[in-house]
Structures are given as C-alpha cells and as structure tokens.
Short mmCIF file of C-alpha atoms in Angstrom, two decimals:
data_model
loop_
_atom_site.label_atom_id
_atom_site.label_comp_id
_atom_site.label_asym_id
_atom_site.label_seq_id
_atom_site.Cartn_x
_atom_site.Cartn_y
_atom_site.Cartn_z
CA MET A 1 -42.24 20.27 10.10
CA LYS A 2 -39.31 20.01 12.46
CA VAL A 3 -35.89 19.66 10.80
CA GLN A 4 -32.90 19.53 13.00
CA VAL A 5 -30.60 21.49 10.57
CA LEU A 6 -26.71 21.66 10.59
CA TYR A 7 -23.85 22.80 8.49
CA PHE A 8 -20.19 21.84 8.43
CA ALA A 9 -16.89 23.48 7.21
CA TRP A 10 -17.29 26.88 5.83
CA LEU A 11 -21.23 27.02 5.80
CA ARG A 12 -21.02 26.75 9.42
CA GLU A 13 -19.05 29.75 9.71
CA ARG A 14 -20.97 31.13 7.04
CA ILE A 15 -24.13 30.88 9.26
CA GLY A 16 -22.54 30.95 12.73
CA GLU A 17 -24.10 27.74 13.33
CA GLY A 18 -23.27 24.67 13.25
CA ARG A 19 -27.52 23.04 14.13
CA GLU A 20 -30.47 24.97 14.40
CA THR A 21 -34.37 23.63 14.41
CA VAL A 22 -36.42 24.30 11.48
CA GLU A 23 -39.78 24.30 11.40
CA THR A 24 -40.42 23.61 7.68
CA GLU A 25 -43.30 22.45 4.82
CA ALA A 26 -40.25 22.83 2.27
CA ALA A 27 -40.54 18.88 0.55
CA THR A 28 -37.55 18.52 -1.25
CA ILE A 29 -33.40 19.34 0.63
CA ALA A 30 -33.80 22.56 -2.70
CA ASP A 31 -36.64 23.67 -1.48
CA LEU A 32 -35.49 23.62 1.78
CA VAL A 33 -31.93 25.73 0.88
CA GLU A 34 -34.74 28.08 -0.60
CA GLU A 35 -36.54 28.72 2.41
CA LEU A 36 -33.27 29.53 4.35
CA ARG A 37 -31.90 31.91 1.41
CA ALA A 38 -35.17 33.44 1.57
CA ARG A 39 -34.90 34.55 5.54
CA GLU A 40 -31.66 36.43 6.22
CA PRO A 41 -29.00 37.35 3.84
CA ARG A 42 -26.04 35.02 6.13
CA TYR A 43 -27.91 31.87 4.91
CA ALA A 44 -28.00 33.52 1.00
CA LEU A 45 -24.48 34.61 1.07
CA ALA A 46 -23.62 30.30 2.37
CA PHE A 47 -26.01 28.92 0.23
CA SER A 48 -24.67 30.84 -3.09
CA ASP A 49 -23.20 28.31 -5.58
CA MET A 50 -24.52 25.53 -4.54
CA LYS A 51 -22.01 23.77 -6.68
CA ALA A 52 -20.06 23.94 -4.05
CA VAL A 53 -22.71 22.29 -1.19
CA ARG A 54 -23.39 18.63 -0.46
CA ALA A 55 -26.67 17.68 1.68
CA ALA A 56 -26.48 14.17 3.37
CA LEU A 57 -30.33 12.96 4.72
CA ASP A 58 -30.28 11.30 7.88
CA GLN A 59 -26.14 10.75 7.27
CA GLU A 60 -26.62 10.11 4.21
CA LEU A 61 -25.04 11.91 1.32
CA VAL A 62 -27.80 12.39 -1.22
CA PRO A 63 -28.61 14.42 -4.27
CA LEU A 64 -29.86 18.31 -3.59
CA ASP A 65 -33.54 16.77 -4.71
CA THR A 66 -33.92 14.81 -2.62
CA ARG A 67 -37.55 14.95 -1.20
CA LEU A 68 -37.52 15.46 2.40
CA ASN A 69 -39.99 12.48 3.74
CA GLY A 70 -40.48 13.45 7.28
CA ALA A 71 -36.58 13.02 7.48
CA ARG A 72 -35.42 13.81 10.73
CA GLU A 73 -32.09 15.56 9.87
CA VAL A 74 -30.28 17.27 7.38
CA ALA A 75 -26.74 18.46 7.01
CA PHE A 76 -24.83 21.25 3.83
CA PHE A 77 -21.59 20.67 3.79
CA PRO A 78 -19.05 21.58 1.32
CA PRO A 79 -16.66 18.60 -0.92
CA MET A 80 -15.81 16.25 1.46
CA THR A 81 -12.32 16.19 2.32
CA GLY A 82 -10.56 13.68 4.19
CA GLY A 83 -7.69 10.90 4.21
CA MET B 1 -12.25 -8.31 10.89
CA ILE B 2 -13.58 -4.59 10.64
CA ARG B 3 -11.93 -1.83 12.92
CA ILE B 4 -12.73 2.04 13.11
CA LEU B 5 -11.88 4.36 15.09
CA VAL B 6 -12.34 8.02 14.92
CA GLN B 7 -10.38 9.84 17.64
CA THR B 8 -8.34 12.92 18.57
CA GLU B 9 -5.65 11.10 19.76
CA PRO B 10 -2.32 9.78 17.98
CA PHE B 11 -2.34 6.56 16.39
CA ASP B 12 0.03 3.17 16.71
CA LEU B 13 0.46 2.07 13.11
CA GLY B 14 2.79 -0.61 14.33
CA ALA B 15 0.19 -1.89 16.87
CA GLU B 16 -2.58 -1.86 13.67
CA ALA B 17 -0.80 -3.69 11.54
CA GLU B 18 0.39 -6.41 13.48
CA ARG B 19 -3.58 -6.63 15.27
CA LEU B 20 -4.09 -7.84 11.86
CA GLU B 21 -0.74 -10.43 11.66
CA ILE B 22 -3.35 -12.62 13.06
CA GLY B 23 -2.62 -16.78 12.51
CA SER B 24 -1.44 -17.77 9.38
CA GLU B 25 -3.59 -17.49 6.39
CA THR B 26 -2.53 -13.99 6.12
CA GLY B 27 0.45 -13.50 3.93
CA ALA B 28 0.46 -9.99 3.25
CA VAL B 29 -0.90 -6.20 5.02
CA VAL B 30 -0.71 -3.04 4.12
CA THR B 31 -0.80 0.28 5.62
CA PHE B 32 -0.60 3.64 4.19
CA THR B 33 -1.09 6.79 6.62
CA GLY B 34 -1.59 10.37 5.89
CA ARG B 35 0.37 12.82 7.48
CA VAL B 36 -0.43 16.43 7.88
CA ARG B 37 2.20 18.78 5.10
CA ASP B 38 2.96 22.12 4.95
CA VAL B 39 1.89 24.51 3.43
CA ALA B 40 4.08 27.22 1.48
CA ASP B 41 3.41 30.40 4.02
CA GLY B 42 3.95 28.23 6.96
CA LEU B 43 0.92 25.78 8.14
CA GLN B 44 0.49 26.75 12.03
CA TYR B 45 -1.94 23.84 12.88
CA MET B 46 -4.84 21.90 10.87
CA GLU B 47 -7.72 21.55 12.33
CA LEU B 48 -10.04 18.68 10.72
CA GLU B 49 -13.78 19.42 11.51
CA HIS B 50 -15.73 15.86 11.22
CA TYR B 51 -19.66 15.45 11.38
CA PRO B 52 -19.56 12.52 13.99
CA GLY B 53 -22.14 10.19 13.80
CA MET B 54 -22.35 9.95 9.74
CA THR B 55 -18.68 9.97 9.80
CA GLU B 56 -19.06 6.24 11.55
CA LYS B 57 -21.98 4.93 8.83
CA ALA B 58 -19.86 6.63 5.60
CA LEU B 59 -16.17 4.63 7.59
CA SER B 60 -18.44 1.82 7.97
CA ALA B 61 -20.19 1.44 4.70
CA ILE B 62 -16.54 2.19 3.33
CA ALA B 63 -15.13 -0.44 5.08
CA GLU B 64 -17.99 -3.28 4.06
CA ASP B 65 -18.36 -2.11 0.68
CA ALA B 66 -13.75 -3.12 0.56
CA MET B 67 -14.93 -6.76 2.76
CA SER B 68 -17.38 -7.35 -0.37
CA ARG B 69 -15.33 -6.76 -3.25
CA TRP B 70 -11.99 -8.42 -2.07
CA PRO B 71 -11.12 -11.21 0.20
CA LEU B 72 -10.00 -9.72 2.74
CA ALA B 73 -8.75 -11.05 6.75
CA GLY B 74 -9.92 -7.67 8.30
CA LEU B 75 -9.08 -3.94 6.97
CA THR B 76 -8.71 -0.58 9.95
CA ILE B 77 -9.16 2.67 9.87
CA ILE B 78 -8.79 5.27 12.23
CA HIS B 79 -9.72 9.01 11.39
CA ARG B 80 -7.85 11.75 13.94
CA HIS B 81 -9.56 15.35 14.01
CA GLY B 82 -9.28 18.14 15.57
CA ARG B 83 -6.42 20.12 15.65
CA LEU B 84 -3.04 18.56 14.35
CA ALA B 85 0.53 19.56 13.16
CA PRO B 86 2.47 19.71 10.80
CA GLY B 87 4.16 15.83 10.20
CA ASP B 88 1.67 14.74 12.51
CA ARG B 89 -0.33 11.64 11.50
CA ILE B 90 -3.94 13.04 9.96
CA MET B 91 -5.04 8.89 9.70
CA MET B 92 -4.63 5.11 8.42
CA VAL B 93 -5.46 2.50 6.67
CA ALA B 94 -4.25 -1.23 6.62
CA THR B 95 -5.66 -4.48 5.04
CA ALA B 96 -4.75 -8.22 5.32
CA SER B 97 -5.24 -10.47 2.71
CA ARG B 98 -3.36 -14.19 1.52
CA HIS B 99 -1.78 -12.27 -1.17
CA ARG B 100 -0.33 -8.51 -2.71
CA GLU B 101 -3.07 -8.15 -4.87
CA ALA B 102 -6.36 -7.33 -2.50
CA ALA B 103 -4.24 -6.05 0.30
CA PHE B 104 -3.02 -3.27 -2.42
CA ASP B 105 -6.32 -3.07 -4.09
CA ALA B 106 -8.48 -2.86 -0.98
CA ALA B 107 -5.86 0.13 0.71
CA ARG B 108 -6.47 2.03 -2.43
CA PHE B 109 -9.90 1.83 -3.15
CA LEU B 110 -10.08 2.73 1.58
CA MET B 111 -8.31 5.79 0.59
CA ASP B 112 -10.10 7.24 -2.55
CA TYR B 113 -13.78 6.99 -0.72
CA LEU B 114 -12.08 8.55 2.26
CA LYS B 115 -10.84 11.52 0.25
CA SER B 116 -14.01 12.48 -1.26
CA ARG B 117 -16.82 10.15 0.67
CA ALA B 118 -15.91 10.72 4.58
CA PRO B 119 -17.54 13.85 5.90
CA PHE B 120 -14.28 15.20 7.53
CA TRP B 121 -12.79 19.23 6.39
CA LYS B 122 -9.38 20.67 7.31
CA LYS B 123 -8.50 24.05 7.56
CA GLU B 124 -5.78 25.29 7.26
CA VAL B 125 -4.18 27.84 9.35
CA SER B 126 -1.06 30.02 9.26
CA LYS B 127 -0.32 33.21 10.66
CA ASP B 128 -1.35 35.07 7.63
CA GLY B 129 -5.67 33.40 8.29
CA SER B 130 -7.03 29.89 7.60
CA ASP B 131 -8.35 28.62 4.10
CA TRP B 132 -10.95 24.99 3.84
CA VAL B 133 -8.77 22.68 1.64
CA ASP B 134 -10.65 22.18 -1.29
CA SER B 135 -11.00 18.98 -2.71
CA SER B 136 -9.93 17.72 -5.51
CA ASP B 137 -11.17 16.98 -9.02
CA ALA B 138 -8.17 13.57 -9.10
CA ASP B 139 -9.47 12.64 -6.25
CA GLU B 140 -13.20 12.66 -7.49
CA ALA B 141 -11.85 10.94 -10.91
CA ALA B 142 -10.21 8.18 -8.83
CA LEU B 143 -13.45 7.22 -7.81
CA LYS B 144 -13.90 6.36 -11.08
CA ARG B 145 -11.31 3.42 -11.20
CA TRP B 146 -13.75 1.24 -9.11
CA THR B 147 -17.12 2.30 -10.63
CA SER B 148 -16.42 1.33 -14.29
CA VAL B 149 -15.53 -2.82 -13.08
CA MET C 1 16.47 7.77 0.90
CA ILE C 2 17.40 4.04 0.53
CA ARG C 3 17.49 2.34 2.99
CA ILE C 4 18.17 -1.75 2.14
CA LEU C 5 18.60 -4.55 4.78
CA VAL C 6 19.10 -8.43 3.88
CA GLN C 7 19.22 -9.57 7.60
CA THR C 8 17.98 -12.93 9.65
CA GLU C 9 16.43 -11.10 12.62
CA PRO C 10 12.94 -9.89 12.41
CA PHE C 11 11.74 -6.66 12.30
CA ASP C 12 10.10 -3.62 13.82
CA LEU C 13 7.95 -2.27 10.98
CA GLY C 14 6.25 0.33 13.32
CA ALA C 15 10.09 2.10 13.75
CA GLU C 16 10.47 1.20 9.68
CA ALA C 17 7.58 2.95 8.75
CA GLU C 18 8.56 6.30 11.83
CA ARG C 19 12.06 6.76 9.72
CA LEU C 20 10.52 7.76 6.78
CA GLU C 21 7.34 10.33 8.23
CA ILE C 22 10.52 13.01 8.42
CA GLY C 23 10.04 17.19 8.10
CA SER C 24 6.22 18.13 7.07
CA GLU C 25 6.70 17.77 3.53
CA THR C 26 5.92 13.58 3.23
CA GLY C 27 2.22 13.65 3.23
CA ALA C 28 1.42 9.58 2.70
CA VAL C 29 3.40 6.24 3.85
CA VAL C 30 2.59 2.69 3.15
CA THR C 31 3.66 0.12 4.10
CA PHE C 32 3.42 -3.58 2.62
CA THR C 33 4.43 -6.58 4.99
CA GLY C 34 4.60 -10.10 3.67
CA ARG C 35 4.17 -13.32 5.82
CA VAL C 36 4.78 -17.15 5.90
CA ARG C 37 1.35 -18.50 5.21
CA ASP C 38 0.94 -22.08 6.01
CA VAL C 39 -0.22 -24.73 3.25
CA ALA C 40 -2.31 -28.02 2.74
CA ASP C 41 -0.36 -30.76 4.97
CA GLY C 42 1.19 -27.66 7.55
CA LEU C 43 3.81 -25.68 7.26
CA GLN C 44 6.90 -27.03 9.61
CA TYR C 45 9.25 -24.10 8.38
CA MET C 46 10.37 -22.52 5.27
CA GLU C 47 13.60 -21.50 4.36
CA LEU C 48 14.41 -19.03 2.47
CA GLU C 49 18.25 -19.05 0.51
CA HIS C 50 19.59 -16.35 -1.25
CA TYR C 51 22.60 -14.76 -2.95
CA PRO C 52 24.23 -12.66 -1.02
CA GLY C 53 26.32 -10.46 -3.13
CA MET C 54 23.83 -10.04 -6.19
CA THR C 55 20.73 -9.24 -3.05
CA GLU C 56 22.44 -6.10 -2.51
CA LYS C 57 23.00 -5.01 -5.91
CA ALA C 58 19.56 -6.34 -7.10
CA LEU C 59 17.39 -4.45 -3.99
CA SER C 60 19.25 -1.82 -5.21
CA ALA C 61 19.04 -1.72 -8.58
CA ILE C 62 14.80 -2.02 -8.43
CA ALA C 63 14.85 0.80 -5.48
CA GLU C 64 16.91 3.34 -7.49
CA ASP C 65 14.24 2.26 -10.60
CA ALA C 66 11.14 3.79 -7.69
CA MET C 67 13.57 7.02 -6.65
CA SER C 68 13.58 7.96 -10.25
CA ARG C 69 9.89 6.68 -11.28
CA TRP C 70 7.61 8.44 -8.87
CA PRO C 71 9.17 11.41 -6.86
CA LEU C 72 10.01 9.75 -3.15
CA ALA C 73 10.99 11.09 0.17
CA GLY C 74 12.55 7.60 0.54
CA LEU C 75 11.93 4.25 0.76
CA THR C 76 13.09 0.90 2.56
CA ILE C 77 13.16 -2.75 1.04
CA ILE C 78 13.92 -5.66 4.18
CA HIS C 79 14.03 -8.87 3.31
CA ARG C 80 14.37 -12.40 5.77
CA HIS C 81 16.59 -15.03 5.21
CA GLY C 82 17.64 -18.43 6.60
CA ARG C 83 14.44 -20.01 8.92
CA LEU C 84 11.33 -18.82 9.63
CA ALA C 85 8.42 -20.19 11.07
CA PRO C 86 4.18 -19.65 9.82
CA GLY C 87 3.24 -16.49 10.50
CA ASP C 88 6.58 -14.52 10.63
CA ARG C 89 6.96 -12.04 9.17
CA ILE C 90 9.79 -12.20 5.76
CA MET C 91 10.19 -9.09 3.86
CA MET C 92 8.05 -5.20 4.05
CA VAL C 93 9.08 -2.85 1.77
CA ALA C 94 8.16 1.02 2.66
CA THR C 95 7.44 3.71 0.21
CA ALA C 96 7.12 7.96 1.28
CA SER C 97 6.19 10.66 -0.89
CA ARG C 98 4.07 13.88 -0.86
CA HIS C 99 0.70 11.56 -2.46
CA ARG C 100 -0.63 8.59 -1.97
CA GLU C 101 -0.57 7.91 -5.76
CA ALA C 102 3.13 7.55 -6.28
CA ALA C 103 3.28 6.11 -2.86
CA PHE C 104 1.57 3.18 -3.48
CA ASP C 105 2.48 2.90 -7.23
CA ALA C 106 6.57 3.18 -6.00
CA ALA C 107 5.44 0.24 -3.13
CA ARG C 108 3.50 -2.19 -5.70
CA PHE C 109 6.30 -1.80 -8.10
CA LEU C 110 8.85 -2.87 -5.49
CA MET C 111 6.58 -5.66 -4.80
CA ASP C 112 6.22 -6.52 -7.90
CA TYR C 113 9.75 -6.57 -9.01
CA LEU C 114 11.16 -8.28 -5.27
CA LYS C 115 8.70 -11.35 -6.65
CA SER C 116 10.80 -12.23 -9.64
CA ARG C 117 13.67 -10.02 -9.90
CA ALA C 118 15.94 -10.56 -6.35
CA PRO C 119 17.70 -13.76 -5.65
CA PHE C 120 15.75 -15.60 -3.02
CA TRP C 121 14.25 -19.19 -2.80
CA LYS C 122 11.73 -20.06 -0.81
CA LYS C 123 11.69 -24.26 0.44
CA GLU C 124 8.37 -25.38 2.49
CA VAL C 125 8.80 -28.36 5.23
CA SER C 126 5.91 -29.23 6.00
CA LYS C 127 6.55 -33.27 8.14
CA ASP C 128 6.02 -35.00 4.87
CA GLY C 129 8.83 -33.67 3.12
CA SER C 130 10.32 -30.38 1.37
CA ASP C 131 9.70 -28.40 -1.26
CA TRP C 132 10.80 -25.31 -2.86
CA VAL C 133 7.96 -22.40 -3.73
CA ASP C 134 7.78 -22.32 -7.82
CA SER C 135 7.31 -19.28 -8.81
CA SER C 136 4.56 -18.01 -10.49
CA ASP C 137 3.02 -16.63 -13.34
CA ALA C 138 1.19 -14.32 -12.32
CA ASP C 139 4.01 -12.58 -10.69
CA GLU C 140 6.04 -12.56 -14.32
CA ALA C 141 2.69 -10.75 -15.42
CA ALA C 142 2.76 -8.67 -12.93
CA LEU C 143 6.08 -7.12 -14.10
CA LYS C 144 4.50 -5.90 -17.77
CA ARG C 145 2.67 -3.46 -16.06
CA TRP C 146 5.72 -1.70 -15.51
CA THR C 147 6.91 -2.32 -18.70
CA SER C 148 4.37 -1.00 -21.42
CA VAL C 149 4.40 2.28 -20.09
CA MET D 1 40.25 -19.69 -17.97
CA LYS D 2 38.97 -20.33 -14.47
CA VAL D 3 35.01 -19.26 -12.90
CA GLN D 4 33.44 -19.11 -9.36
CA VAL D 5 30.34 -20.74 -10.38
CA LEU D 6 27.08 -20.49 -8.31
CA TYR D 7 24.31 -23.52 -7.43
CA PHE D 8 21.51 -21.86 -5.32
CA ALA D 9 18.50 -23.97 -4.30
CA TRP D 10 16.67 -27.55 -5.59
CA LEU D 11 21.24 -26.63 -8.64
CA ARG D 12 22.74 -26.77 -5.72
CA GLU D 13 20.76 -29.50 -3.71
CA ARG D 14 21.15 -31.71 -7.35
CA ILE D 15 24.64 -30.90 -7.50
CA GLY D 16 25.41 -31.77 -4.05
CA GLU D 17 27.75 -28.26 -3.70
CA GLY D 18 26.93 -24.06 -3.32
CA ARG D 19 29.75 -23.23 -5.15
CA GLU D 20 33.14 -24.43 -7.46
CA THR D 21 35.60 -23.45 -9.27
CA VAL D 22 35.77 -24.62 -12.84
CA GLU D 23 38.44 -24.43 -15.64
CA THR D 24 36.63 -23.88 -18.45
CA GLU D 25 37.19 -23.30 -21.97
CA ALA D 26 33.16 -21.97 -22.55
CA ALA D 27 32.08 -18.75 -24.89
CA THR D 28 28.73 -18.21 -23.79
CA ILE D 29 26.72 -19.85 -19.95
CA ALA D 30 25.29 -21.83 -22.24
CA ASP D 31 28.51 -23.69 -23.54
CA LEU D 32 28.84 -24.11 -19.92
CA VAL D 33 26.43 -25.71 -18.75
CA GLU D 34 27.51 -28.41 -20.99
CA GLU D 35 30.51 -28.75 -19.83
CA LEU D 36 28.57 -29.28 -16.93
CA ARG D 37 26.41 -31.14 -18.28
CA ALA D 38 29.15 -33.96 -19.76
CA ARG D 39 30.94 -34.41 -16.65
CA GLU D 40 28.57 -36.00 -14.48
CA PRO D 41 24.98 -37.64 -13.95
CA ARG D 42 24.25 -34.68 -11.44
CA TYR D 43 24.87 -32.49 -13.31
CA ALA D 44 23.32 -33.91 -16.53
CA LEU D 45 20.27 -33.90 -14.22
CA ALA D 46 20.19 -30.53 -12.27
CA PHE D 47 20.65 -29.11 -15.69
CA SER D 48 18.01 -31.23 -17.46
CA ASP D 49 15.19 -28.70 -18.24
CA MET D 50 16.74 -25.00 -19.00
CA LYS D 51 13.11 -23.31 -18.85
CA ALA D 52 13.12 -23.42 -14.89
CA VAL D 53 16.60 -22.20 -14.97
CA ARG D 54 17.97 -19.05 -14.98
CA ALA D 55 21.65 -17.70 -14.38
CA ALA D 56 23.68 -14.70 -13.15
CA LEU D 57 26.91 -13.38 -14.73
CA ASP D 58 28.77 -11.33 -11.97
CA GLN D 59 25.88 -11.34 -10.30
CA GLU D 60 23.63 -9.78 -12.87
CA LEU D 61 21.06 -12.07 -14.51
CA VAL D 62 21.59 -12.53 -17.99
CA PRO D 63 20.37 -14.53 -20.67
CA LEU D 64 21.97 -18.37 -21.25
CA ASP D 65 23.38 -17.18 -24.50
CA THR D 66 25.49 -14.26 -22.88
CA ARG D 67 29.60 -14.77 -23.16
CA LEU D 68 31.44 -15.36 -19.96
CA ASN D 69 33.94 -12.40 -21.35
CA GLY D 70 36.53 -13.23 -18.81
CA ALA D 71 33.46 -12.35 -15.70
CA ARG D 72 34.84 -14.29 -12.29
CA GLU D 73 31.21 -15.07 -10.88
CA VAL D 74 28.17 -18.12 -12.79
CA ALA D 75 25.23 -18.97 -11.03
CA PHE D 76 22.67 -20.70 -12.08
CA PHE D 77 19.04 -20.88 -9.84
CA PRO D 78 15.94 -21.66 -10.24
CA PRO D 79 12.93 -18.71 -10.76
CA MET D 80 13.67 -16.45 -8.11
CA THR D 81 10.33 -16.35 -5.01
CA GLY D 82 11.47 -12.59 -3.37
CA GLY D 83 8.76 -11.06 -1.69
#
C-alpha cells in the first residue's frame, strides 16, 4: 500500500523532508512509525519521544493506534501552537 | 455566516468587524487579535508553519461547532502564516450576536480551540538560534471548559 | 494606559484597537462593540441620556478597577450619547494584555459594569411611542461573577 | 441647606425638569425624597416606586439611607442601562 507521509515543524526538520511516498504494510499509524524508525537514524530520532508527536489521518487529528484503512495521507507533527 | 481566511498578508481588523455589523439584529461584536510578542533574547522574526488543506478543514470544523453552540449571526477567523516580525498581527477572530454573552463565549471558545487544535506551529528565531514554541498545558486545560458541559 | 471618551460622534474601532497595539509585549487585544438593535414594532431611534460629570467618574473608576485586577497594557472605553439609529454603534471597550485570558476577562468585566453601573439610560422611540429600556436582572446578576472572588 | 437636585430618564420626564436647587433640612436622601413627595403630585408620582429609583450623592452611587452631610449634588434616576 502506498501512502503519502507528511512531517511538520521539528519533525520535518529532523527527518529532512516535508513529504514522501511510503510503501507500507502497516495496519495502524503506530505500526507505520515502527517501520519508519527501523529505516534510518533520522526517523528514530524524530520519533524518539512519541508523547510529543501527534498524527492526522487524511487531515483529521487521530490517536496513534488508529488503523490506516486505506488512508491516502498520514501526517506527523508536534502539539499544535495556533492562535 | 462563516468567513475563514488563511493568508500571509496582514488583515484589516476594523473592516473585518464592520463586515459582521449587518442589519439591526446584531447587538454585540467581539474581536480578538493575537500579535507576535518579543522574547527574552530579542526576537528577529517568527516563522509560522501550517498544514495546507488540514488547516482549512480544522478551522471550518471549529467554526461550525461555535455556530451550533451559540446563536451567532456570523463569525470570522483569519490566521496568517509565514514570516512575521515582533508586533505583527498573527490572527484574529470576530463573533457577532444579539447579546454580549454569546459573542464573548464564542470568541473565547474559538481561541481556545485554535490554540491547540488548528495545525499551526510557531518557530521563534533570535540572533542566538531558533526554537519551536512549546504547546502550553494551560492551553490544553482551557479546552476542558467546553467539553465538561 | 486608560483612554475614556464620552461623545455623540461615531468612533473608529480599527483605529482604537491599533492604539492599544503598541510595542511587542502585547500579545492579545480584545474589543467589544455594542450596537442599537431594532425592536418588535420598528425602532425609529434610540435616545441615550447620561449624567455628565458622574459618567466620566464612573467610567474611570471601572477602568481603574480593571487595571488593578488584571495585568493590562491598556484599555479603552468609548460610550456615545444622544440620538442613535438602528445599527449604529453605541459603545466599545478594548483591552490589551500579554495573554488572552486577561484581555478577555477584563473586557467582559468592563461590559458587565458598564451595563449596570455607568449612568446611561436608553429610550427607544418607535412610531407607536417611546419606552425607557428596563434594566435587566441578568445584567445585575452578571456583576456577581466579579464580587464573589 | 441648599442642594442641587438632578433627575434623569423617566424621573426627569415625570418631574418635568432635569435640575433644580432645593432648600432642605433633610438628614438623608430618603428624607429628601419625603420632602419632595409632599410638595406636588408630580414628585409623588416620580417617587411612587422607590425600588425603581437609584441615587447618587456628589456623583457617587449610594444607598437611599445615605446622609446628605453637606453634599452639593443629589441625583435621582432609574437603574442604569449603559453598554
């Protein structure tokens, strides 16, 4: 399954890109994080403290244990600081 | 009537408030304007990143929620992104209603949700380096006001 | 910095908000604008009477009270009197602070006190006659928010 | 003792003037109201429901039992409707 993965703020900076297409068999967002972490140190570093990471599935904020279920877009970012 | 703008350009607060002052049923208009504050070691600029696509969806959802909770004639949310200098306006909300209670409550609700639920991230750049602004526990706690009802 | 104006002329909300946006320590500016609403049988105009001398004293006392309760960089109160048409602006308050909580609380406090403690009286004139607007129990009750602390 | 007495809103309309100088020996604002009431029906009418009347002494809102104590200005008006 192909999914667009987006990174924002310091996650983007640590990973070194804002968007990539990932080929994955992950069932949940957390599984996808595990796959990414295993890839390269920069991912392991970005995802070292998951309490500081939020995720959106197809542009909706969701918990990390949410199933991918054919989603097209997964985004990772720190807690939001709007306003 | 919901008006949402996500833009790099400045906005005209007075003109935005006036847009909501339509007819003679609106007795109360509340606005909130957020500005870039300086930091201890001298802010050079703030860089505001956002998630295009999700930003508009999140702001619309927050706006619809406010319209369903209070009898509002209209509301406006404008949020800037990109590079901003100390003192620049970052964003505004405005709410219009018959009476002041609904206008005040809705404006505060919008601000509380924007702080923690709109996909914006602030980076402060000073001469000594740069820092992503941490989210605040107080902001997260402020949301509880609206969910315990 | 307290700014109080009692006048018959309209005011410029945008310019008033901007006056409070000084320096880079003010992160939050809240404004409230009150407007003349129509009434069931068609309002021709509203006549706003006030007590010159006492009005300025009462507004100053309310403003000083707000400044002592919250860390405000400044606040503005403008209240019109005389003849106003449906849709006309009656008054505004604006508050400036580092953070949104103080700015929102202070603006609401000012409004709650203005409603019941500033010597203004509203007369609604329609084609069928005229009526002095009754004070509202809800407005009187709103003051309790601030005294029970 | 001479005191300036001011009337606002429907009190002004019922009494027919906004300001007058009153010669009084009243000790309190309530005593002054009694003296005025005894004068003419228009005062009795204006002061018929004291629950609907507020008073200021030298431009400070005060209870009706406040002593005049040499005040220069007493004002009567309905509950305020500012904002």
